[in-house]
Amino acid sequence: MSALPQCPQCNSEYTYEDGDNFVCPECAHEWPQKALEAVEEKRVWKDANGNLLQDGDSVTVIKDLKIKGSSSVVKVGTKVKNIRLIEGDHDIDCKIDGIGAMQLKSEFVKKA
């Protein structure tokens, strides 16, 4: 059995197939199977300079970033190793030395 995709609206993992569509029972969102496959193939992540990003790349932060709910700041020039690209507004999942796990926006980094 193939794994079904998560709901693009609420990220629920309990989706099911209904004819040519996927359906989310939690938020009632429906989307076609063919459209999802085309979108996944075309998704490309780029840094602030337009360079393509891939899982495992190293990036450098280009702007001081305040950490929500904390007085800490990720300083300009901070190097982040072994990034993981994810869907969503904050599209980089990573661990920063001295801070821990967090998510960044690709528009605030450049490929190292």
mmCIF file of C-alpha atoms in Angstrom:
data_model
loop_
_atom_site.group_PDB
_atom_site.id
_atom_site.type_symbol
_atom_site.label_atom_id
_atom_site.label_comp_id
_atom_site.label_asym_id
_atom_site.label_seq_id
_atom_site.Cartn_x
_atom_site.Cartn_y
_atom_site.Cartn_z
ATOM 1 C CA MET A 1 0.000 0.000 0.000
ATOM 2 C CA SER A 2 1.384 3.413 -0.952
ATOM 3 C CA ALA A 3 1.584 6.170 1.634
ATOM 4 C CA LEU A 4 -1.049 8.847 1.240
ATOM 5 C CA PRO A 5 0.033 12.513 1.392
ATOM 6 C CA GLN A 6 -0.777 14.765 4.327
ATOM 7 C CA CYS A 7 -3.494 17.376 3.923
ATOM 8 C CA PRO A 8 -2.001 20.547 2.358
ATOM 9 C CA GLN A 9 -4.234 22.757 4.524
ATOM 10 C CA CYS A 10 -4.095 21.284 8.031
ATOM 11 C CA ASN A 11 -1.247 18.718 7.655
ATOM 12 C CA SER A 12 -3.487 15.913 8.904
ATOM 13 C CA GLU A 13 -2.097 12.442 8.249
ATOM 14 C CA TYR A 14 -5.557 10.845 8.107
ATOM 15 C CA THR A 15 -6.293 11.506 4.421
ATOM 16 C CA TYR A 16 -8.069 9.030 2.186
ATOM 17 C CA GLU A 17 -8.773 8.511 -1.515
ATOM 18 C CA ASP A 18 -12.211 9.207 -2.969
ATOM 19 C CA GLY A 19 -12.244 8.497 -6.694
ATOM 20 C CA ASP A 20 -9.669 10.813 -8.304
ATOM 21 C CA ASN A 21 -9.352 13.024 -5.215
ATOM 22 C CA PHE A 22 -7.731 12.953 -1.809
ATOM 23 C CA VAL A 23 -9.946 13.999 1.120
ATOM 24 C CA CYS A 24 -9.078 15.193 4.631
ATOM 25 C CA PRO A 25 -11.636 14.095 7.246
ATOM 26 C CA GLU A 26 -10.478 16.720 9.754
ATOM 27 C CA CYS A 27 -10.851 19.923 7.691
ATOM 28 C CA ALA A 28 -12.931 18.532 4.761
ATOM 29 C CA HIS A 29 -10.399 19.771 2.190
ATOM 30 C CA GLU A 30 -10.404 17.919 -1.146
ATOM 31 C CA TRP A 31 -7.699 18.055 -3.807
ATOM 32 C CA PRO A 32 -7.044 16.095 -7.008
ATOM 33 C CA GLN A 33 -4.383 13.390 -7.028
ATOM 34 C CA LYS A 34 -2.909 14.473 -10.380
ATOM 35 C CA ALA A 35 -2.473 18.124 -9.356
ATOM 36 C CA LEU A 36 -0.626 17.138 -6.176
ATOM 37 C CA GLU A 37 1.858 14.999 -8.095
ATOM 38 C CA ALA A 38 2.621 17.869 -10.498
ATOM 39 C CA VAL A 39 3.107 20.357 -7.644
ATOM 40 C CA GLU A 40 5.491 18.084 -5.737
ATOM 41 C CA GLU A 41 7.713 17.583 -8.774
ATOM 42 C CA LYS A 42 7.974 21.331 -9.450
ATOM 43 C CA ARG A 43 8.700 22.516 -5.874
ATOM 44 C CA VAL A 44 12.096 24.227 -5.804
ATOM 45 C CA TRP A 45 13.726 25.962 -2.844
ATOM 46 C CA LYS A 46 16.030 28.933 -3.472
ATOM 47 C CA ASP A 47 18.132 31.052 -1.155
ATOM 48 C CA ALA A 48 18.203 34.870 -1.054
ATOM 49 C CA ASN A 49 20.569 34.961 -4.055
ATOM 50 C CA GLY A 50 18.512 32.546 -6.174
ATOM 51 C CA ASN A 51 20.763 29.497 -5.704
ATOM 52 C CA LEU A 52 19.021 26.135 -5.522
ATOM 53 C CA LEU A 53 18.931 24.546 -2.065
ATOM 54 C CA GLN A 54 18.917 20.809 -1.354
ATOM 55 C CA ASP A 55 18.687 18.644 1.754
ATOM 56 C CA GLY A 56 22.068 18.453 3.498
ATOM 57 C CA ASP A 57 23.366 21.820 2.242
ATOM 58 C CA SER A 58 25.099 24.332 4.497
ATOM 59 C CA VAL A 59 23.759 27.883 4.595
ATOM 60 C CA THR A 60 24.708 31.194 6.188
ATOM 61 C CA VAL A 61 22.206 33.579 7.805
ATOM 62 C CA ILE A 62 22.200 37.000 6.068
ATOM 63 C CA LYS A 63 20.174 38.972 8.630
ATOM 64 C CA ASP A 64 19.848 39.102 12.430
ATOM 65 C CA LEU A 65 16.816 36.954 13.256
ATOM 66 C CA LYS A 66 14.953 37.374 16.539
ATOM 67 C CA ILE A 67 13.734 34.131 18.049
ATOM 68 C CA LYS A 68 10.066 34.349 18.925
ATOM 69 C CA GLY A 69 9.386 33.928 22.637
ATOM 70 C CA SER A 70 13.027 34.411 23.576
ATOM 71 C CA SER A 71 15.553 37.193 23.990
ATOM 72 C CA SER A 72 18.040 35.282 21.811
ATOM 73 C CA VAL A 73 19.043 36.330 18.311
ATOM 74 C CA VAL A 74 20.515 34.347 15.415
ATOM 75 C CA LYS A 75 23.344 36.650 14.291
ATOM 76 C CA VAL A 76 24.342 37.533 10.734
ATOM 77 C CA GLY A 77 26.969 35.102 9.447
ATOM 78 C CA THR A 78 25.794 32.147 11.541
ATOM 79 C CA LYS A 79 26.562 28.994 9.572
ATOM 80 C CA VAL A 80 23.928 26.274 9.610
ATOM 81 C CA LYS A 81 24.963 22.778 8.475
ATOM 82 C CA ASN A 82 22.896 19.885 7.183
ATOM 83 C CA ILE A 83 19.569 21.631 6.503
ATOM 84 C CA ARG A 84 16.358 19.777 5.727
ATOM 85 C CA LEU A 85 13.833 21.328 3.318
ATOM 86 C CA ILE A 86 10.172 21.175 4.282
ATOM 87 C CA GLU A 87 6.857 22.533 3.022
ATOM 88 C CA GLY A 88 5.386 25.633 4.596
ATOM 89 C CA ASP A 89 6.159 29.264 5.336
ATOM 90 C CA HIS A 90 9.353 28.429 7.227
ATOM 91 C CA ASP A 91 10.829 25.993 4.723
ATOM 92 C CA ILE A 92 14.179 25.062 6.307
ATOM 93 C CA ASP A 93 14.370 22.741 9.317
ATOM 94 C CA CYS A 94 17.743 22.801 11.070
ATOM 95 C CA LYS A 95 19.736 22.778 14.296
ATOM 96 C CA ILE A 96 21.805 25.821 15.208
ATOM 97 C CA ASP A 97 24.722 25.406 17.613
ATOM 98 C CA GLY A 98 23.984 27.097 20.932
ATOM 99 C CA ILE A 99 20.291 27.580 20.118
ATOM 100 C CA GLY A 100 18.866 24.209 19.085
ATOM 101 C CA ALA A 101 16.288 23.022 16.591
ATOM 102 C CA MET A 102 14.375 25.654 14.662
ATOM 103 C CA GLN A 103 12.880 26.529 11.303
ATOM 104 C CA LEU A 104 14.098 29.302 9.014
ATOM 105 C CA LYS A 105 12.788 30.997 5.891
ATOM 106 C CA SER A 106 14.930 30.424 2.812
ATOM 107 C CA GLU A 107 14.797 34.144 1.979
ATOM 108 C CA PHE A 108 17.042 34.912 4.995
ATOM 109 C CA VAL A 109 19.880 32.521 4.123
ATOM 110 C CA LYS A 110 22.492 32.112 1.418
ATOM 111 C CA LYS A 111 24.148 28.910 0.317
ATOM 112 C CA ALA A 112 27.571 28.466 1.933
#
